[in-house]
CSV table of C-alpha atoms in Angstrom, one decimal:
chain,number,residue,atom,x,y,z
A,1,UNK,CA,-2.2,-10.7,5.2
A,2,UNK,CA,-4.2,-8.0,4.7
A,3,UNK,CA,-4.0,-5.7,8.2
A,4,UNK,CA,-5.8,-3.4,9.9
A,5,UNK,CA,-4.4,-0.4,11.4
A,6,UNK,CA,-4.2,0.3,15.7
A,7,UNK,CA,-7.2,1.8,17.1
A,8,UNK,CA,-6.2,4.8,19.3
A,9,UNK,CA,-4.2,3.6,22.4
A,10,UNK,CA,-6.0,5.2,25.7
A,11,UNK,CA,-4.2,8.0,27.3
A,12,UNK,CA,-3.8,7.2,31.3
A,13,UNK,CA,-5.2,10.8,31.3
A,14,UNK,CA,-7.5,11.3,28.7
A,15,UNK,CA,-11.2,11.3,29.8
A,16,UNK,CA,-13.7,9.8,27.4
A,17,UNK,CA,-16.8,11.3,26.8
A,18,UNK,CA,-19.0,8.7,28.8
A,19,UNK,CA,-16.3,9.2,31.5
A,20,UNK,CA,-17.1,13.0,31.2
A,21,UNK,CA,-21.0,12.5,30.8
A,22,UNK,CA,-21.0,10.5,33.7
A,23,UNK,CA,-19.4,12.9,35.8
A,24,UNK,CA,-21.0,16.1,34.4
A,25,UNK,CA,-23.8,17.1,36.5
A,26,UNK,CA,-25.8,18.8,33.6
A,27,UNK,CA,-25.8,15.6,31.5
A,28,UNK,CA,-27.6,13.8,34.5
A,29,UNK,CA,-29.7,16.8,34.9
A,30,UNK,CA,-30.9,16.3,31.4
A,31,UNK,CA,-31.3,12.6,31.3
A,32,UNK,CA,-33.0,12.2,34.8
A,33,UNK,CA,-36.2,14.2,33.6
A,34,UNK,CA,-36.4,11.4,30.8
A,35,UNK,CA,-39.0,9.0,31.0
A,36,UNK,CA,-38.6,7.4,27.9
A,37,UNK,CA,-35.8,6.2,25.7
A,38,UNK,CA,-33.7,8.3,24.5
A,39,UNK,CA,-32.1,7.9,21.1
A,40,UNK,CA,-28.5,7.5,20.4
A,41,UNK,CA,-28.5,10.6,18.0
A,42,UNK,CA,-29.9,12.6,21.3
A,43,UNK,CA,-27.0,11.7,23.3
A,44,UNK,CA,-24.4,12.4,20.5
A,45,UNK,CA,-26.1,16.2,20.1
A,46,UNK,CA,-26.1,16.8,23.7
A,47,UNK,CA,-22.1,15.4,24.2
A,48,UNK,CA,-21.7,18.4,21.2
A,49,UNK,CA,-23.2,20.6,22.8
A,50,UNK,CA,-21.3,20.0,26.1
A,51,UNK,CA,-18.3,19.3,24.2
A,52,UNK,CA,-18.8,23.3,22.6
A,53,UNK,CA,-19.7,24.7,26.1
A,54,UNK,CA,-16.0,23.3,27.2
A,55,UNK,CA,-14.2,25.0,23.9
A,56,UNK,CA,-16.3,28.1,25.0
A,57,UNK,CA,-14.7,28.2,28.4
A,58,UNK,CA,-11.3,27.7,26.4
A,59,UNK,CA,-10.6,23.5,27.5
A,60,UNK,CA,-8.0,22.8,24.5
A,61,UNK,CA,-8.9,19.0,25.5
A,62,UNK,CA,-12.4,19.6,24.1
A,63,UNK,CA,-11.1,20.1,20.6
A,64,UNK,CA,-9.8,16.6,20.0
A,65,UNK,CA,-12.8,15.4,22.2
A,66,UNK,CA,-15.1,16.6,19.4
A,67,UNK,CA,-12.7,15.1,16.5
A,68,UNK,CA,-12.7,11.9,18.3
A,69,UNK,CA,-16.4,12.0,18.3
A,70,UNK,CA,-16.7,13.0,14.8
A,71,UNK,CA,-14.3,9.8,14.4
A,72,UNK,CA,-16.0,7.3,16.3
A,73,UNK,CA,-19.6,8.1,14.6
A,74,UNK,CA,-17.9,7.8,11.2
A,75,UNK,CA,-17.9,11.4,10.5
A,76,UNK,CA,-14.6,11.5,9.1
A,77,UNK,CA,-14.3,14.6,7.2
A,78,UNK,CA,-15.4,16.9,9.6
A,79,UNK,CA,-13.5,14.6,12.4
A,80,UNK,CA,-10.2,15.3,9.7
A,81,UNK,CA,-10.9,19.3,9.8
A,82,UNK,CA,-11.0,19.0,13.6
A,83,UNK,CA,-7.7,16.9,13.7
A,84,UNK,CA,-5.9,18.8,11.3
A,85,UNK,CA,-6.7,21.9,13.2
A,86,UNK,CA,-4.7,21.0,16.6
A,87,UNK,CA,-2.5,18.6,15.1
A,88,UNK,CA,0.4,20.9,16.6
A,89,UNK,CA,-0.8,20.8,20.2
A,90,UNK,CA,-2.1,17.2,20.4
A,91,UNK,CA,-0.6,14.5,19.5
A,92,UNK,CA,-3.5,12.3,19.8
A,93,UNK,CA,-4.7,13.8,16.8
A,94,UNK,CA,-1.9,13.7,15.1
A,95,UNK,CA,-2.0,9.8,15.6
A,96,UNK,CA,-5.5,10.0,14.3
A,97,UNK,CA,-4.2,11.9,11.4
A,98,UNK,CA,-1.7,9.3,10.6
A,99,UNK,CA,-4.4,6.1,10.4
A,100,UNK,CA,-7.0,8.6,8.6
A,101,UNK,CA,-4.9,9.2,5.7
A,102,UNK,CA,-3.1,5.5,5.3
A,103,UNK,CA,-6.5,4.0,5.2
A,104,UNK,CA,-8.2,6.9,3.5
A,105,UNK,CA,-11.0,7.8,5.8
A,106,UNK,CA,-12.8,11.4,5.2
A,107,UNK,CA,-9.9,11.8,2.7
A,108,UNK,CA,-8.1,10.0,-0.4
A,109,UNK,CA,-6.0,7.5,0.7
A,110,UNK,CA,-2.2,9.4,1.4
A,111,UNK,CA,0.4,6.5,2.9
A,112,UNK,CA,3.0,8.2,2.3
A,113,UNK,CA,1.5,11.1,4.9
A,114,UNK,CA,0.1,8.5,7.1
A,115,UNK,CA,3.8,7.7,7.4
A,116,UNK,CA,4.9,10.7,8.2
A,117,UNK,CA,2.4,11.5,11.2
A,118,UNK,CA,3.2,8.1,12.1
A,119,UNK,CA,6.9,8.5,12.3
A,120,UNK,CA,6.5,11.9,14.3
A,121,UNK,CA,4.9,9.7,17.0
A,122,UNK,CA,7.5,7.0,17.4
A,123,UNK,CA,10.6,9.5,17.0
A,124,UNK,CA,9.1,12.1,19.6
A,125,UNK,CA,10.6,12.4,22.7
A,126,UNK,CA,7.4,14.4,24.4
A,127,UNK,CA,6.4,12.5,27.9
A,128,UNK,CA,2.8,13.1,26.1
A,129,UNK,CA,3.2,10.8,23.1
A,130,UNK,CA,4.5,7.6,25.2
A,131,UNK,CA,1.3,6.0,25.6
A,132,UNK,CA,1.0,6.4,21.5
A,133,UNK,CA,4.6,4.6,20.5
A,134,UNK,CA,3.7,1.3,20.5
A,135,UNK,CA,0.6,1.4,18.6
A,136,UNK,CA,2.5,4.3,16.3
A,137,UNK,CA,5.7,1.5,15.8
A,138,UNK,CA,2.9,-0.8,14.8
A,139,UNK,CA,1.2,0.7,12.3
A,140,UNK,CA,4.2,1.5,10.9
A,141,UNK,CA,5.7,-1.6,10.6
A,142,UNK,CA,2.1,-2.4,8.9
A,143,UNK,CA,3.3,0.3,6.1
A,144,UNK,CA,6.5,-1.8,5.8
A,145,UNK,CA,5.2,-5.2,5.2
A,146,UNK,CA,2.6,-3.5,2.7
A,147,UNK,CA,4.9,-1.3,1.1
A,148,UNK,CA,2.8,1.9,1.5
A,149,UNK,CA,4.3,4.9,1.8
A,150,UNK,CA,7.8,3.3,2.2
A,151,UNK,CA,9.8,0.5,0.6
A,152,UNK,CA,8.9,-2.4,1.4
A,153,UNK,CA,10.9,-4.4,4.0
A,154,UNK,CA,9.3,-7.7,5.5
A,155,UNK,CA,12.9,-6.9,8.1
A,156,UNK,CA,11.4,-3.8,8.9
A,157,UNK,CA,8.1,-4.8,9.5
A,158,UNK,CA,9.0,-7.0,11.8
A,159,UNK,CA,11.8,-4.7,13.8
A,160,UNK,CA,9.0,-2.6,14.3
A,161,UNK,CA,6.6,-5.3,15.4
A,162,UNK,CA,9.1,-6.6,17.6
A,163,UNK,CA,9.4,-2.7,19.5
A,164,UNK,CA,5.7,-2.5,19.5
A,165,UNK,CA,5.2,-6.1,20.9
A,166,UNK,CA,7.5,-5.0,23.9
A,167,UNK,CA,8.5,-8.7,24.8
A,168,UNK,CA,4.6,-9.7,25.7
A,169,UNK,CA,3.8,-6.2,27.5
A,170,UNK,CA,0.0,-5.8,28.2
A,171,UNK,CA,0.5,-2.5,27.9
A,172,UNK,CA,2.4,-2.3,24.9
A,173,UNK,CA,0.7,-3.5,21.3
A,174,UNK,CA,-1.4,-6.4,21.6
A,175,UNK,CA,-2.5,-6.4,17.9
A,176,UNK,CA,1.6,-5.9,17.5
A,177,UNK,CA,2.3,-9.6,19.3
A,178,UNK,CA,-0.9,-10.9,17.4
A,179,UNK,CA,0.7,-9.6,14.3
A,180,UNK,CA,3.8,-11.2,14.7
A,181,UNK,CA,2.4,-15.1,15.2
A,182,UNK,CA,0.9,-15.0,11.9
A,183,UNK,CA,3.9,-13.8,10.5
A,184,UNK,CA,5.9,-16.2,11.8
A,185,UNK,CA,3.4,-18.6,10.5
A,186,UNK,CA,3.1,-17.7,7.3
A,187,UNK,CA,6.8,-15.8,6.2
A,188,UNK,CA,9.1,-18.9,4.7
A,189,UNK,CA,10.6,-20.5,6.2
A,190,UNK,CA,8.0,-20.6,8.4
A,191,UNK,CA,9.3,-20.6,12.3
A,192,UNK,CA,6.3,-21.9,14.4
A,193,UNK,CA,7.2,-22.1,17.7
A,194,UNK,CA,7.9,-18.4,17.3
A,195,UNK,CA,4.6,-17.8,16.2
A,196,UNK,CA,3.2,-20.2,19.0
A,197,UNK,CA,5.0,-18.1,21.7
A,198,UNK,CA,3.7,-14.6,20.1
A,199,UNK,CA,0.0,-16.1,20.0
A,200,UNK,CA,0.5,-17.1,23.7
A,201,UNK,CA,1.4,-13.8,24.3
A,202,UNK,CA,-1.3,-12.1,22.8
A,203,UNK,CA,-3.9,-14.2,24.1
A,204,UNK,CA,-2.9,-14.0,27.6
A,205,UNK,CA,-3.4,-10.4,27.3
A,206,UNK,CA,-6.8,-10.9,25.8
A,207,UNK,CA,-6.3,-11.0,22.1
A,208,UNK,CA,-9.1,-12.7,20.3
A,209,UNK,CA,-7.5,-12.8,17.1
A,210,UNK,CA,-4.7,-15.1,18.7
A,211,UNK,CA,-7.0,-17.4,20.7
A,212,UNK,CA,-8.3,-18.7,17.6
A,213,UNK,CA,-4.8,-18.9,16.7
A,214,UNK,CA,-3.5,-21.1,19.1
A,215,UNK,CA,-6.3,-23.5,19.4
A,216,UNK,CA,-5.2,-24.3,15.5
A,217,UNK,CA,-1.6,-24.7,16.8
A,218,UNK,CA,-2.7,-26.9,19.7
A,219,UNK,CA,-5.3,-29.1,17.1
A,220,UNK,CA,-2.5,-29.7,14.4
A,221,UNK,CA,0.7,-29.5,16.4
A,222,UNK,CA,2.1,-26.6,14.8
A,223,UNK,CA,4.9,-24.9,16.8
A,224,UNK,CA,3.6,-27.3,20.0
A,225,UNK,CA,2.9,-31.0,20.9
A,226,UNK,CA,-0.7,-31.9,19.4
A,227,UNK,CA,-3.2,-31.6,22.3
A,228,UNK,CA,-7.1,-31.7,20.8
A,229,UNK,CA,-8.2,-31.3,23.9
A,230,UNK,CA,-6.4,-27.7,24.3
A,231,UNK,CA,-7.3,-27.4,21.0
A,232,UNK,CA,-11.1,-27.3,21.0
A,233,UNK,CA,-11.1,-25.0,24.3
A,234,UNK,CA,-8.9,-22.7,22.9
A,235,UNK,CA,-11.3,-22.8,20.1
A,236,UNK,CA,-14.5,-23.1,21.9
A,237,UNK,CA,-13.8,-20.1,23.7
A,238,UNK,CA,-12.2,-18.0,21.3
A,239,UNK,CA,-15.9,-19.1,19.6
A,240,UNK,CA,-18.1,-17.6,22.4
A,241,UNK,CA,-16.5,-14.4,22.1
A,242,UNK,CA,-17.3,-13.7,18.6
A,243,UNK,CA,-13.6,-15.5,16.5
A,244,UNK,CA,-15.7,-16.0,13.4
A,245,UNK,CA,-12.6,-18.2,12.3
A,246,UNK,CA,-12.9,-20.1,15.4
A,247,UNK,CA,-16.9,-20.8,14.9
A,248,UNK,CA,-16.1,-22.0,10.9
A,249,UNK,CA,-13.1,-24.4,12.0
A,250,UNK,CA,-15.5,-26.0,14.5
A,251,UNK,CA,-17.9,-26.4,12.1
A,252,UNK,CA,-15.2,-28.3,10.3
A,253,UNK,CA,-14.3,-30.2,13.2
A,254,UNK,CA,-18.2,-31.5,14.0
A,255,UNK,CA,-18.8,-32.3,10.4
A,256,UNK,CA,-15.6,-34.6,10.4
A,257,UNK,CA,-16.3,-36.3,13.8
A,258,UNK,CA,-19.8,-36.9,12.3
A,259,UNK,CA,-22.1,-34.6,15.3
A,260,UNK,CA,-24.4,-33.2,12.1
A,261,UNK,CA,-27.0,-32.5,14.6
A,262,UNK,CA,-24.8,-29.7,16.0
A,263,UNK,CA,-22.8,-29.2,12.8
A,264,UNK,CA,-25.7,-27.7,11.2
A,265,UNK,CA,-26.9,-25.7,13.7
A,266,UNK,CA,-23.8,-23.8,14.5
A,267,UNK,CA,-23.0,-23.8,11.0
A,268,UNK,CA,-26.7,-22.3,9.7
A,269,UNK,CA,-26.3,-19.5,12.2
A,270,UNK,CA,-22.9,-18.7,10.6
A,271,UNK,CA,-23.8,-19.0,7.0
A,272,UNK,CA,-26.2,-16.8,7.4
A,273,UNK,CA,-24.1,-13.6,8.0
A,274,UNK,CA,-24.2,-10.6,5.2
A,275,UNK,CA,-20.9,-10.9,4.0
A,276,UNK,CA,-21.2,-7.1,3.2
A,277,UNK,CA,-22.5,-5.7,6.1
A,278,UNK,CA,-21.5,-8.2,8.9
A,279,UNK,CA,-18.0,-8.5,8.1
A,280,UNK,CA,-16.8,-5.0,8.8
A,281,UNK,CA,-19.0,-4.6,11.5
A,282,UNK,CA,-17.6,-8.2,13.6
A,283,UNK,CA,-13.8,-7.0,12.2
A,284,UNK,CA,-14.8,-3.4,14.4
A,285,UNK,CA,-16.2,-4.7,17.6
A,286,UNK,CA,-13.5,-8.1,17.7
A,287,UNK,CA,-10.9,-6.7,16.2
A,288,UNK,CA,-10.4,-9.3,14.0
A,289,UNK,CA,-8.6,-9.5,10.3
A,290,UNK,CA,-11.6,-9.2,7.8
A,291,UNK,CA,-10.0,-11.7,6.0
A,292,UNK,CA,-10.1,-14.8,8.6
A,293,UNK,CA,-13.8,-13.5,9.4
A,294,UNK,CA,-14.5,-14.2,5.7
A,295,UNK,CA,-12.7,-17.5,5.6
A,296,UNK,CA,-14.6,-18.5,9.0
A,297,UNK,CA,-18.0,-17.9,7.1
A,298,UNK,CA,-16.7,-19.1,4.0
A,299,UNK,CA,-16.1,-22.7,5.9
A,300,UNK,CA,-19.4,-22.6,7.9
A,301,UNK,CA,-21.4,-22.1,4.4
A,302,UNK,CA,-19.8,-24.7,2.9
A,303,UNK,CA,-20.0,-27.3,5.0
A,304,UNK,CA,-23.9,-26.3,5.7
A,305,UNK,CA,-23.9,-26.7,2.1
A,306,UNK,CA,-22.6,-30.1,2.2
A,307,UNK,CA,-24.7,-30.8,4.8
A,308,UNK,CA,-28.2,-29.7,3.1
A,309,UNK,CA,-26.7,-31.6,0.0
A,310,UNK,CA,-26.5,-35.3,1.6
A,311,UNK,CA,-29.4,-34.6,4.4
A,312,UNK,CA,-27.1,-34.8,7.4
A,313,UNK,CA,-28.8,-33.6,10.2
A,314,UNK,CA,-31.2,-31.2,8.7
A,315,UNK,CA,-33.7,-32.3,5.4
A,316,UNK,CA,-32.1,-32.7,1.9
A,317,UNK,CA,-32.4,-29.7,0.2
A,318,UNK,CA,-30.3,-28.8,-2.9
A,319,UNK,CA,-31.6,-25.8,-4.1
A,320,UNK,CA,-30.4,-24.0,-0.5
A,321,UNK,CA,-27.4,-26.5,-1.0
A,322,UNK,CA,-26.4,-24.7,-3.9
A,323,UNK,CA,-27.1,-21.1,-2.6
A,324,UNK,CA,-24.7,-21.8,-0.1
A,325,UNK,CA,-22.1,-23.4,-1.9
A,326,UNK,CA,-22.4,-19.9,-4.3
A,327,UNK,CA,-22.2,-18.1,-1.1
A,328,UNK,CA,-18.8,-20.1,0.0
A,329,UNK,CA,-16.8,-19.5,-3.5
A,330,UNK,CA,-17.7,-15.2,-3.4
A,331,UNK,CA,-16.3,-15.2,0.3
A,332,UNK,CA,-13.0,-17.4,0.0
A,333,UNK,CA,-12.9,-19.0,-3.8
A,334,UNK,CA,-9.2,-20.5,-2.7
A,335,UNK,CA,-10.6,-22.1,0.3
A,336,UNK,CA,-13.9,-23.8,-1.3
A,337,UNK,CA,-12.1,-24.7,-4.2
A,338,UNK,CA,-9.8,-27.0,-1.7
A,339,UNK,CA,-12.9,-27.7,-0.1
A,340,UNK,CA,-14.4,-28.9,-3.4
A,341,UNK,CA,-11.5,-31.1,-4.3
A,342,UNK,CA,-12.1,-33.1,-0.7
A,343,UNK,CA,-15.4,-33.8,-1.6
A,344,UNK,CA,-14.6,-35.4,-5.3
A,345,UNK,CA,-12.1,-37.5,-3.1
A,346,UNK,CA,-15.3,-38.8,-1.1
A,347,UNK,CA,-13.3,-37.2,2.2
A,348,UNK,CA,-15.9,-35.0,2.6
């Protein structure tokens, strides 16, 4: 598995800058005499300049309100300068500090200092940091399993996971109790019903990663009795909300039952993603791993492939046939080569 690390857990306290803007009186004074659209960049320059007007008046909140800025518009060296700056008094940028440098954003890659601003999180005792510890305890036990920074211990990993998952807490680390059902799904000996309950868990707290999850559990009994019906709503719905993994596997699941009609249009729509731009951008807004996004569009373009290939449900067309078929062995080689060796068996 190759993870992501825990977006910034909100502070019960903390304020975000729309929360601010929307309160702030001048901010309405200067959007209300707009008539026309105002563009994105506009409203980041005025949230600086309010942002500077705070710092002015001495607010020590401002200061990781403009890093967090910086962050979110992918300014990440001057967001890094900001962080580094009032590291001491806030531990929200500390936290920042700590998934900046593991994943190397506005700086060379540094796991083993990631670490270290990660493990300053879980082991302090400040009443401050406890809405970070669960999210910190996660993307430490990510360092574990990955052996970045640390030693790597799969035991580890998952003692951490298992803190951070806080026995199904929606308040704890959702991604944590994600986490954990596809490591019980893939670590051998596998234990499914382990991974089935985690998945559960995580989906009932809204995890979209999961929902995908389970309707693959449900569809091939893994971990739980067989129920297709479950299955496809798990999957259907997990679908809607933008589980690219989802979308592919039903693809799969038209094609077999024969519905072409509505294989190929779901399945066009999906193939047609830019696996360079599209990937990180879906992985950012649903959270999900990059990896199952590219093995959800990896499926969908092959079986359009297929599909243009023999003429089923859209006209023959093999030139497009093959462009897709190119497209599904760059995205997940492993995965169309199985693919492949289903349709030299004629069981595709």
């Amino acid at each position: 598995m190759n993870l992501t690390s825990e977006k910034l857990p909100k502070d019960p306290l903390y304020i975000s800058l729309s929360q601010y803007a929307a309160r702030n009186q001048n901010f309405f004074q200067w959007t209300k005499g707009k008539t026309d659209h105002y563009s994105h960049a506009d409203l980041v320059d005025k949230a600086l300049q309010l942002l500077q007007e705070r710092i002015r008046r001495g607010d020590a909140m401002a200061y990781f309100l403009r890093g967090q800025l910086y962050f979110e518009e992918g300014w990440y060296e001057e967001a890094l300068e900001q962080f580094e700056e009032i590291k001491e008094q806030d531990h929200q940028a500390t936290y920042q500090l700590g998934v900046m440098y593991y994943d190397g954003l506005g700086t060379a890659a540094d796991a083993e200092k990631g670490v270290e601003y990660m493990k300053k999180i879980v082991d302090s005792s400040c009443p401050k940091t406890r809405h970070l510890h669960f999210a910190a305890a996660y993307n430490l036990g990510r360092a574990y399993y990955e052996g970045k920074g640390v030693q790597r211990s799969n035991e580890e990993a998952e003692r951490l996971w298992l803190f951070a998952a806080d026995n199904g807490n929606p308040k704890a680390s959702v991604k944590a109790q994600s986490i954990l059902g596809l490591y019980y799904s893939t670590k051998e000996p596998k234990e499914l019903e382990k991974a089935f309950y985690w998945h559960s868990e995580a989906c009932g707290n809204g995890n979209l990663e999961s929902q995908g999850a389970l309707g693959l559990m449900y569809f091939y009994g893994q971990g739980i009795r067989q129920d297709t019906e479950a299955a496809l709503q798990c999957l259907k719905e997990a679908a809607e909300r933008g589980n690219v993994y989802a979308q592919g596997n039903l693809v799969e699941y038209y094609y077999n039952m024969k519905f072409f009609t509505k294989c190929v249009a779901f399945s066009k729509r999906i193939a047609s993603y830019d696996e360079a731009h599209d990937i990180p951008t879906i992985a950012q807004v649903t959270d999900c791993l990059p990896e199952f996004i590219s093995r959800g569009m990896a499926m969908a373009s092959f079986y359009y492939a297929r599909c243009l290939q023999l003429g089923l449900g859209v006209t023959k067309d093999e030139a497009r046939a093959k462009h897709y078929f190119s497209k599904a062995c760059r995205l997940n080689p492993e995965l169309a080569d199985e693919l492949h060796s289903l349709v030299i068996h004629q069981r595709i």
